[in-house]
């Protein structure tokens, strides 16, 4: 078994148990999308693009009093160490579903009856926690598109490695650690929109992991807010 935390309490990449990986967000990166964003979260490099609200095709999918949301999370074949086949895997289908459900909570869908909002997520390079980084990027792209939202959403996982609760797992911590808990969070409403869990935690560990993930999410929210402000001020200058 790989030792993930050394005797000084440092993780393989030098972080302490409660430190995030570096997060960078850029808003408005795809010309043809209604809203878009690029995120680097650790080694994750992800683009999210929003199209719509627009007319629904095929028509039988239409809902008369609200918009429907469609989401595709896709890992590019070159995003992993070993080439990943381009067709969607079961994991990508599951992540597409959980991302869609997480964002449906935050949108005022009833403001856009009979329409569809398409959200595409392309993982260019993957590290652990790509679903969490994707939700942050989606939220930036949705805000960029101008679709009415109740709050922003940010995503960050916590987990367990070498018996310790840690924040924001990297790929190796995700694979070799004892547990992983992705959390998406609406910071102003103080509500969780996604919580998945894999591993065995005691009740105390679960509470600690949840608090840590929320703390990490609040820090990512600050980065997201700054990225949106940056886009806004840049547009003002033009
Ligand atoms: P998340 O990216 O949300 O943590 P998982 O826990 O399912 O999702 O995956 C952890 C990591 O495993 C991914 O971020 C990625 O780096 C890696 N991974 C996922 N699928 C593959 C694959 N088909 N081939 C190689 N690596 C993969």
PDB file of C-alpha atoms and ligand atoms in Angstrom:
ATOM      1  CA  UNK A   1       0.000   0.000   0.000  1.00  0.00           C
ATOM      2  CA  UNK A   2       1.274   3.507  -0.851  1.00  0.00           C
ATOM      3  CA  UNK A   3       1.872   5.867   2.068  1.00  0.00           C
ATOM      4  CA  UNK A   4      -0.185   8.968   1.278  1.00  0.00           C
ATOM      5  CA  UNK A   5       0.652  11.087   4.355  1.00  0.00           C
ATOM      6  CA  UNK A   6       4.189  11.331   5.779  1.00  0.00           C
ATOM      7  CA  UNK A   7       5.305  11.620   9.415  1.00  0.00           C
ATOM      8  CA  UNK A   8       5.112  15.444   9.208  1.00  0.00           C
ATOM      9  CA  UNK A   9       1.477  15.271   8.165  1.00  0.00           C
ATOM     10  CA  UNK A  10       2.256  16.249   4.579  1.00  0.00           C
ATOM     11  CA  UNK A  11       0.564  14.635   1.606  1.00  0.00           C
ATOM     12  CA  UNK A  12       2.386  13.410  -1.537  1.00  0.00           C
ATOM     13  CA  UNK A  13       2.019  16.817  -3.205  1.00  0.00           C
ATOM     14  CA  UNK A  14       3.129  18.660  -0.032  1.00  0.00           C
ATOM     15  CA  UNK A  15      -0.348  19.754   1.098  1.00  0.00           C
ATOM     16  CA  UNK A  16      -1.660  19.624   4.652  1.00  0.00           C
ATOM     17  CA  UNK A  17      -4.902  17.720   5.352  1.00  0.00           C
ATOM     18  CA  UNK A  18      -7.063  20.840   4.898  1.00  0.00           C
ATOM     19  CA  UNK A  19      -5.403  22.425   1.853  1.00  0.00           C
ATOM     20  CA  UNK A  20      -6.948  22.739  -1.587  1.00  0.00           C
ATOM     21  CA  UNK A  21      -5.071  22.208  -4.818  1.00  0.00           C
ATOM     22  CA  UNK A  22      -4.571  25.437  -6.815  1.00  0.00           C
ATOM     23  CA  UNK A  23      -7.796  26.540  -8.537  1.00  0.00           C
ATOM     24  CA  UNK A  24      -7.958  28.846 -11.566  1.00  0.00           C
ATOM     25  CA  UNK A  25     -11.154  29.830 -13.365  1.00  0.00           C
ATOM     26  CA  UNK A  26     -11.674  31.764 -16.581  1.00  0.00           C
ATOM     27  CA  UNK A  27     -15.150  32.799 -17.703  1.00  0.00           C
ATOM     28  CA  UNK A  28     -16.254  33.217 -21.340  1.00  0.00           C
ATOM     29  CA  UNK A  29     -13.860  31.022 -23.302  1.00  0.00           C
ATOM     30  CA  UNK A  30     -16.067  29.581 -26.077  1.00  0.00           C
ATOM     31  CA  UNK A  31     -17.275  32.049 -28.680  1.00  0.00           C
ATOM     32  CA  UNK A  32     -20.266  30.023 -29.932  1.00  0.00           C
ATOM     33  CA  UNK A  33     -21.687  29.143 -26.517  1.00  0.00           C
ATOM     34  CA  UNK A  34     -24.207  31.275 -24.600  1.00  0.00           C
ATOM     35  CA  UNK A  35     -21.984  30.883 -21.577  1.00  0.00           C
ATOM     36  CA  UNK A  36     -18.724  29.090 -20.920  1.00  0.00           C
ATOM     37  CA  UNK A  37     -15.875  28.639 -18.483  1.00  0.00           C
ATOM     38  CA  UNK A  38     -12.537  26.919 -18.107  1.00  0.00           C
ATOM     39  CA  UNK A  39     -11.271  25.557 -14.816  1.00  0.00           C
ATOM     40  CA  UNK A  40      -7.947  24.231 -13.646  1.00  0.00           C
ATOM     41  CA  UNK A  41      -8.393  22.478 -10.338  1.00  0.00           C
ATOM     42  CA  UNK A  42      -5.150  20.728  -9.481  1.00  0.00           C
ATOM     43  CA  UNK A  43      -4.253  18.896 -12.681  1.00  0.00           C
ATOM     44  CA  UNK A  44      -7.880  18.825 -13.861  1.00  0.00           C
ATOM     45  CA  UNK A  45      -8.380  20.967 -16.973  1.00  0.00           C
ATOM     46  CA  UNK A  46     -12.056  21.250 -17.858  1.00  0.00           C
ATOM     47  CA  UNK A  47     -14.212  23.323 -20.200  1.00  0.00           C
ATOM     48  CA  UNK A  48     -17.949  23.802 -19.607  1.00  0.00           C
ATOM     49  CA  UNK A  49     -20.270  25.315 -22.213  1.00  0.00           C
ATOM     50  CA  UNK A  50     -23.955  26.217 -21.977  1.00  0.00           C
ATOM     51  CA  UNK A  51     -26.276  26.463 -24.996  1.00  0.00           C
ATOM     52  CA  UNK A  52     -29.791  27.802 -24.585  1.00  0.00           C
ATOM     53  CA  UNK A  53     -32.427  28.147 -23.356  1.00  0.00           C
ATOM     54  CA  UNK A  54     -33.447  27.150 -26.883  1.00  0.00           C
ATOM     55  CA  UNK A  55     -36.172  25.279 -28.744  1.00  0.00           C
ATOM     56  CA  UNK A  56     -36.545  21.612 -27.777  1.00  0.00           C
ATOM     57  CA  UNK A  57     -35.826  18.912 -30.358  1.00  0.00           C
ATOM     58  CA  UNK A  58     -37.291  16.326 -30.470  1.00  0.00           C
ATOM     59  CA  UNK A  59     -40.557  18.000 -29.493  1.00  0.00           C
ATOM     60  CA  UNK A  60     -41.895  15.108 -27.381  1.00  0.00           C
ATOM     61  CA  UNK A  61     -39.259  15.979 -24.740  1.00  0.00           C
ATOM     62  CA  UNK A  62     -40.823  19.407 -24.203  1.00  0.00           C
ATOM     63  CA  UNK A  63     -42.323  20.302 -20.795  1.00  0.00           C
ATOM     64  CA  UNK A  64     -45.005  23.054 -21.031  1.00  0.00           C
ATOM     65  CA  UNK A  65     -44.222  24.948 -17.830  1.00  0.00           C
ATOM     66  CA  UNK A  66     -40.463  24.733 -17.414  1.00  0.00           C
ATOM     67  CA  UNK A  67     -37.148  24.209 -19.171  1.00  0.00           C
ATOM     68  CA  UNK A  68     -35.445  20.854 -19.325  1.00  0.00           C
ATOM     69  CA  UNK A  69     -31.734  20.473 -18.742  1.00  0.00           C
ATOM     70  CA  UNK A  70     -29.476  18.122 -20.650  1.00  0.00           C
ATOM     71  CA  UNK A  71     -25.909  17.519 -19.557  1.00  0.00           C
ATOM     72  CA  UNK A  72     -23.027  15.675 -21.136  1.00  0.00           C
ATOM     73  CA  UNK A  73     -19.854  15.069 -19.132  1.00  0.00           C
ATOM     74  CA  UNK A  74     -17.138  13.686 -21.366  1.00  0.00           C
ATOM     75  CA  UNK A  75     -13.494  12.801 -20.778  1.00  0.00           C
ATOM     76  CA  UNK A  76     -11.390  13.299 -23.879  1.00  0.00           C
ATOM     77  CA  UNK A  77      -9.349  10.271 -24.981  1.00  0.00           C
ATOM     78  CA  UNK A  78      -6.129  12.106 -24.046  1.00  0.00           C
ATOM     79  CA  UNK A  79      -7.329  13.201 -20.588  1.00  0.00           C
ATOM     80  CA  UNK A  80      -6.062  10.107 -18.791  1.00  0.00           C
ATOM     81  CA  UNK A  81      -2.677   8.385 -18.639  1.00  0.00           C
ATOM     82  CA  UNK A  82      -3.904   5.504 -20.774  1.00  0.00           C
ATOM     83  CA  UNK A  83      -6.000   6.474 -23.778  1.00  0.00           C
ATOM     84  CA  UNK A  84      -9.680   6.433 -22.862  1.00  0.00           C
ATOM     85  CA  UNK A  85     -12.034   5.248 -25.622  1.00  0.00           C
ATOM     86  CA  UNK A  86     -14.025   8.279 -26.851  1.00  0.00           C
ATOM     87  CA  UNK A  87     -17.489   6.728 -26.452  1.00  0.00           C
ATOM     88  CA  UNK A  88     -19.293   7.501 -23.168  1.00  0.00           C
ATOM     89  CA  UNK A  89     -18.587   5.009 -20.380  1.00  0.00           C
ATOM     90  CA  UNK A  90     -20.985   4.048 -17.581  1.00  0.00           C
ATOM     91  CA  UNK A  91     -19.040   6.385 -15.294  1.00  0.00           C
ATOM     92  CA  UNK A  92     -19.506   9.338 -17.682  1.00  0.00           C
ATOM     93  CA  UNK A  93     -23.240   8.613 -18.009  1.00  0.00           C
ATOM     94  CA  UNK A  94     -23.552   8.543 -14.202  1.00  0.00           C
ATOM     95  CA  UNK A  95     -21.576  11.767 -13.776  1.00  0.00           C
ATOM     96  CA  UNK A  96     -23.664  13.484 -16.482  1.00  0.00           C
ATOM     97  CA  UNK A  97     -26.770  12.533 -14.491  1.00  0.00           C
ATOM     98  CA  UNK A  98     -25.486  13.711 -11.097  1.00  0.00           C
ATOM     99  CA  UNK A  99     -24.239  16.995 -12.576  1.00  0.00           C
ATOM    100  CA  UNK A 100     -27.622  17.609 -14.197  1.00  0.00           C
ATOM    101  CA  UNK A 101     -29.441  16.919 -10.936  1.00  0.00           C
ATOM    102  CA  UNK A 102     -27.071  19.162  -8.999  1.00  0.00           C
ATOM    103  CA  UNK A 103     -27.640  22.103 -11.338  1.00  0.00           C
ATOM    104  CA  UNK A 104     -31.420  21.649 -11.669  1.00  0.00           C
ATOM    105  CA  UNK A 105     -31.660  22.705  -7.995  1.00  0.00           C
ATOM    106  CA  UNK A 106     -30.071  26.057  -8.721  1.00  0.00           C
ATOM    107  CA  UNK A 107     -31.898  27.139 -11.874  1.00  0.00           C
ATOM    108  CA  UNK A 108     -35.216  28.961 -12.158  1.00  0.00           C
ATOM    109  CA  UNK A 109     -36.406  26.477 -14.789  1.00  0.00           C
ATOM    110  CA  UNK A 110     -39.993  27.757 -14.682  1.00  0.00           C
ATOM    111  CA  UNK A 111     -38.795  31.042 -16.207  1.00  0.00           C
ATOM    112  CA  UNK A 112     -38.004  29.212 -19.459  1.00  0.00           C
ATOM    113  CA  UNK A 113     -41.071  27.085 -20.354  1.00  0.00           C
ATOM    114  CA  UNK A 114     -40.956  24.809 -23.410  1.00  0.00           C
ATOM    115  CA  UNK A 115     -37.201  25.167 -23.792  1.00  0.00           C
ATOM    116  CA  UNK A 116     -34.000  23.213 -23.275  1.00  0.00           C
ATOM    117  CA  UNK A 117     -30.689  24.133 -21.691  1.00  0.00           C
ATOM    118  CA  UNK A 118     -27.771  22.052 -22.961  1.00  0.00           C
ATOM    119  CA  UNK A 119     -24.646  21.825 -20.845  1.00  0.00           C
ATOM    120  CA  UNK A 120     -21.452  20.237 -22.173  1.00  0.00           C
ATOM    121  CA  UNK A 121     -18.464  19.400 -20.013  1.00  0.00           C
ATOM    122  CA  UNK A 122     -15.238  18.334 -21.659  1.00  0.00           C
ATOM    123  CA  UNK A 123     -12.424  17.056 -19.456  1.00  0.00           C
ATOM    124  CA  UNK A 124      -9.158  17.799 -21.255  1.00  0.00           C
ATOM    125  CA  UNK A 125      -6.952  16.517 -18.461  1.00  0.00           C
ATOM    126  CA  UNK A 126      -8.174  14.585 -15.455  1.00  0.00           C
ATOM    127  CA  UNK A 127      -7.005  14.409 -11.884  1.00  0.00           C
ATOM    128  CA  UNK A 128      -9.194  13.239  -8.977  1.00  0.00           C
ATOM    129  CA  UNK A 129     -12.360  15.208  -8.295  1.00  0.00           C
ATOM    130  CA  UNK A 130     -13.225  16.015 -11.893  1.00  0.00           C
ATOM    131  CA  UNK A 131     -16.987  15.919 -11.175  1.00  0.00           C
ATOM    132  CA  UNK A 132     -16.528  18.570  -8.472  1.00  0.00           C
ATOM    133  CA  UNK A 133     -14.375  20.773 -10.692  1.00  0.00           C
ATOM    134  CA  UNK A 134     -16.982  20.275 -13.454  1.00  0.00           C
ATOM    135  CA  UNK A 135     -19.796  21.578 -11.281  1.00  0.00           C
ATOM    136  CA  UNK A 136     -17.805  24.733 -10.483  1.00  0.00           C
ATOM    137  CA  UNK A 137     -17.119  25.248 -14.198  1.00  0.00           C
ATOM    138  CA  UNK A 138     -20.784  24.622 -15.084  1.00  0.00           C
ATOM    139  CA  UNK A 139     -21.899  27.155 -12.520  1.00  0.00           C
ATOM    140  CA  UNK A 140     -19.495  29.761 -13.965  1.00  0.00           C
ATOM    141  CA  UNK A 141     -20.748  28.975 -17.488  1.00  0.00           C
ATOM    142  CA  UNK A 142     -24.411  29.216 -16.406  1.00  0.00           C
ATOM    143  CA  UNK A 143     -23.769  32.565 -14.742  1.00  0.00           C
ATOM    144  CA  UNK A 144     -21.959  33.706 -17.897  1.00  0.00           C
ATOM    145  CA  UNK A 145     -24.979  32.685 -20.005  1.00  0.00           C
ATOM    146  CA  UNK A 146     -27.268  34.926 -17.944  1.00  0.00           C
ATOM    147  CA  UNK A 147     -29.733  32.144 -17.069  1.00  0.00           C
ATOM    148  CA  UNK A 148     -31.563  32.969 -13.807  1.00  0.00           C
ATOM    149  CA  UNK A 149     -29.986  31.197 -10.870  1.00  0.00           C
ATOM    150  CA  UNK A 150     -30.771  31.028  -7.159  1.00  0.00           C
ATOM    151  CA  UNK A 151     -27.093  30.869  -6.243  1.00  0.00           C
ATOM    152  CA  UNK A 152     -23.774  29.690  -7.644  1.00  0.00           C
ATOM    153  CA  UNK A 153     -22.661  26.104  -7.053  1.00  0.00           C
ATOM    154  CA  UNK A 154     -19.143  25.003  -6.232  1.00  0.00           C
ATOM    155  CA  UNK A 155     -17.747  21.514  -5.889  1.00  0.00           C
ATOM    156  CA  UNK A 156     -15.035  19.978  -3.774  1.00  0.00           C
ATOM    157  CA  UNK A 157     -14.445  16.499  -2.358  1.00  0.00           C
ATOM    158  CA  UNK A 158     -13.102  15.382   0.964  1.00  0.00           C
ATOM    159  CA  UNK A 159     -12.037  11.873   1.830  1.00  0.00           C
ATOM    160  CA  UNK A 160      -9.857   9.619   3.894  1.00  0.00           C
ATOM    161  CA  UNK A 161      -6.239   8.592   3.429  1.00  0.00           C
ATOM    162  CA  UNK A 162      -3.993   6.761   5.898  1.00  0.00           C
ATOM    163  CA  UNK A 163      -6.834   7.009   8.432  1.00  0.00           C
ATOM    164  CA  UNK A 164      -7.013  10.819   8.238  1.00  0.00           C
ATOM    165  CA  UNK A 165      -9.785  12.998   6.832  1.00  0.00           C
ATOM    166  CA  UNK A 166      -8.369  15.131   4.020  1.00  0.00           C
ATOM    167  CA  UNK A 167      -9.620  17.829   1.675  1.00  0.00           C
ATOM    168  CA  UNK A 168      -9.667  17.826  -2.130  1.00  0.00           C
ATOM    169  CA  UNK A 169      -8.276  14.434  -3.138  1.00  0.00           C
ATOM    170  CA  UNK A 170      -5.795  14.170  -5.987  1.00  0.00           C
ATOM    171  CA  UNK A 171      -5.950  11.269  -8.432  1.00  0.00           C
ATOM    172  CA  UNK A 172      -3.648   9.020  -6.383  1.00  0.00           C
ATOM    173  CA  UNK A 173      -5.444   9.855  -3.112  1.00  0.00           C
ATOM    174  CA  UNK A 174      -8.734   9.086  -4.832  1.00  0.00           C
ATOM    175  CA  UNK A 175      -7.470   5.713  -6.077  1.00  0.00           C
ATOM    176  CA  UNK A 176      -5.322   4.597  -3.134  1.00  0.00           C
ATOM    177  CA  UNK A 177      -7.190   6.284  -0.259  1.00  0.00           C
ATOM    178  CA  UNK A 178      -9.906   4.814   1.925  1.00  0.00           C
ATOM    179  CA  UNK A 179     -12.797   7.048   0.974  1.00  0.00           C
ATOM    180  CA  UNK A 180     -14.008   9.837  -1.248  1.00  0.00           C
ATOM    181  CA  UNK A 181     -16.938  12.196  -0.705  1.00  0.00           C
ATOM    182  CA  UNK A 182     -17.699  14.670  -3.524  1.00  0.00           C
ATOM    183  CA  UNK A 183     -19.840  17.592  -2.300  1.00  0.00           C
ATOM    184  CA  UNK A 184     -21.432  20.368  -4.352  1.00  0.00           C
ATOM    185  CA  UNK A 185     -22.582  23.353  -2.362  1.00  0.00           C
ATOM    186  CA  UNK A 186     -24.598  26.551  -2.797  1.00  0.00           C
ATOM    187  CA  UNK A 187     -22.638  28.989  -0.620  1.00  0.00           C
ATOM    188  CA  UNK A 188     -25.217  31.757  -0.205  1.00  0.00           C
ATOM    189  CA  UNK A 189     -28.165  29.458   0.449  1.00  0.00           C
ATOM    190  CA  UNK A 190     -25.916  27.172   2.549  1.00  0.00           C
ATOM    191  CA  UNK A 191     -27.368  24.097   0.839  1.00  0.00           C
ATOM    192  CA  UNK A 192     -25.812  20.931  -0.541  1.00  0.00           C
ATOM    193  CA  UNK A 193     -26.851  19.959  -4.077  1.00  0.00           C
ATOM    194  CA  UNK A 194     -24.710  16.861  -4.508  1.00  0.00           C
ATOM    195  CA  UNK A 195     -23.278  14.418  -2.035  1.00  0.00           C
ATOM    196  CA  UNK A 196     -21.793  11.123  -3.069  1.00  0.00           C
ATOM    197  CA  UNK A 197     -19.887   8.780  -0.911  1.00  0.00           C
ATOM    198  CA  UNK A 198     -17.560   5.891  -1.389  1.00  0.00           C
ATOM    199  CA  UNK A 199     -15.729   4.232   1.522  1.00  0.00           C
ATOM    200  CA  UNK A 200     -16.351   3.489   5.187  1.00  0.00           C
ATOM    201  CA  UNK A 201     -16.413   6.440   7.602  1.00  0.00           C
ATOM    202  CA  UNK A 202     -17.478   6.578  11.234  1.00  0.00           C
ATOM    203  CA  UNK A 203     -20.186   9.131  12.053  1.00  0.00           C
ATOM    204  CA  UNK A 204     -17.528  11.469  13.446  1.00  0.00           C
ATOM    205  CA  UNK A 205     -15.358  11.094  10.324  1.00  0.00           C
ATOM    206  CA  UNK A 206     -18.364  11.761   8.117  1.00  0.00           C
ATOM    207  CA  UNK A 207     -19.149  15.010   9.970  1.00  0.00           C
ATOM    208  CA  UNK A 208     -15.515  16.101   9.805  1.00  0.00           C
ATOM    209  CA  UNK A 209     -15.322  15.286   6.084  1.00  0.00           C
ATOM    210  CA  UNK A 210     -18.524  17.221   5.386  1.00  0.00           C
ATOM    211  CA  UNK A 211     -17.320  20.294   7.321  1.00  0.00           C
ATOM    212  CA  UNK A 212     -13.990  20.148   5.515  1.00  0.00           C
ATOM    213  CA  UNK A 213     -15.639  19.865   2.079  1.00  0.00           C
ATOM    214  CA  UNK A 214     -17.888  22.857   2.859  1.00  0.00           C
ATOM    215  CA  UNK A 215     -14.881  24.881   4.023  1.00  0.00           C
ATOM    216  CA  UNK A 216     -13.066  23.989   0.755  1.00  0.00           C
ATOM    217  CA  UNK A 217     -16.148  24.910  -1.243  1.00  0.00           C
ATOM    218  CA  UNK A 218     -16.320  28.330   0.405  1.00  0.00           C
ATOM    219  CA  UNK A 219     -12.727  28.995  -0.676  1.00  0.00           C
ATOM    220  CA  UNK A 220     -13.472  27.879  -4.242  1.00  0.00           C
ATOM    221  CA  UNK A 221     -16.506  30.167  -4.234  1.00  0.00           C
ATOM    222  CA  UNK A 222     -14.192  33.144  -3.655  1.00  0.00           C
ATOM    223  CA  UNK A 223     -12.141  32.132  -6.724  1.00  0.00           C
ATOM    224  CA  UNK A 224     -15.329  31.725  -8.770  1.00  0.00           C
ATOM    225  CA  UNK A 225     -16.694  35.080  -7.672  1.00  0.00           C
ATOM    226  CA  UNK A 226     -13.416  36.799  -8.607  1.00  0.00           C
ATOM    227  CA  UNK A 227     -13.397  35.094 -12.027  1.00  0.00           C
ATOM    228  CA  UNK A 228     -16.936  36.344 -12.731  1.00  0.00           C
ATOM    229  CA  UNK A 229     -16.058  39.850 -11.555  1.00  0.00           C
ATOM    230  CA  UNK A 230     -12.959  39.789 -13.770  1.00  0.00           C
ATOM    231  CA  UNK A 231     -15.061  38.982 -16.835  1.00  0.00           C
ATOM    232  CA  UNK A 232     -17.569  41.675 -15.892  1.00  0.00           C
ATOM    233  CA  UNK A 233     -14.940  44.395 -15.489  1.00  0.00           C
ATOM    234  CA  UNK A 234     -13.108  43.365 -18.673  1.00  0.00           C
ATOM    235  CA  UNK A 235     -16.392  43.685 -20.588  1.00  0.00           C
ATOM    236  CA  UNK A 236     -16.990  47.085 -19.003  1.00  0.00           C
ATOM    237  CA  UNK A 237     -13.626  48.357 -20.275  1.00  0.00           C
ATOM    238  CA  UNK A 238     -14.353  47.425 -23.952  1.00  0.00           C
TER     239      UNK A 238
HETATM  240  P1  LIG B   1     -13.830  12.090 -10.079  1.00  0.00           P
HETATM  241  O1  LIG B   1     -13.000  12.564 -11.233  1.00  0.00           O
HETATM  242  O2  LIG B   1     -15.063  12.897  -9.892  1.00  0.00           O
HETATM  243  O3  LIG B   1     -13.024  11.915  -8.800  1.00  0.00           O
HETATM  244  P2  LIG B   1     -13.842   9.188 -10.104  1.00  0.00           P
HETATM  245  O4  LIG B   1     -13.657   9.094  -8.633  1.00  0.00           O
HETATM  246  O5  LIG B   1     -14.749   8.219 -10.789  1.00  0.00           O
HETATM  247  O6  LIG B   1     -14.379  10.649 -10.491  1.00  0.00           O
HETATM  248  O7  LIG B   1     -12.445   9.100 -10.846  1.00  0.00           O
HETATM  249  C1  LIG B   1     -11.264   9.489 -10.254  1.00  0.00           C
HETATM  250  C2  LIG B   1     -10.200   9.722 -11.280  1.00  0.00           C
HETATM  251  O8  LIG B   1      -9.890   8.495 -11.946  1.00  0.00           O
HETATM  252  C3  LIG B   1     -10.590  10.654 -12.423  1.00  0.00           C
HETATM  253  O9  LIG B   1     -10.523  12.013 -12.099  1.00  0.00           O
HETATM  254  C4  LIG B   1      -9.572  10.279 -13.468  1.00  0.00           C
HETATM  255  O10 LIG B   1      -8.340  10.938 -13.241  1.00  0.00           O
HETATM  256  C5  LIG B   1      -9.404   8.783 -13.243  1.00  0.00           C
HETATM  257  N1  LIG B   1     -10.167   8.044 -14.260  1.00  0.00           N
HETATM  258  C6  LIG B   1     -11.498   7.975 -14.384  1.00  0.00           C
HETATM  259  N2  LIG B   1     -11.857   7.226 -15.444  1.00  0.00           N
HETATM  260  C7  LIG B   1     -10.709   6.810 -16.015  1.00  0.00           C
HETATM  261  C8  LIG B   1     -10.380   6.003 -17.160  1.00  0.00           C
HETATM  262  N3  LIG B   1     -11.337   5.475 -17.933  1.00  0.00           N
HETATM  263  N4  LIG B   1      -9.073   5.801 -17.429  1.00  0.00           N
HETATM  264  C9  LIG B   1      -8.113   6.327 -16.648  1.00  0.00           C
HETATM  265  N5  LIG B   1      -8.348   7.099 -15.573  1.00  0.00           N
HETATM  266  C10 LIG B   1      -9.620   7.343 -15.247  1.00  0.00           C
END
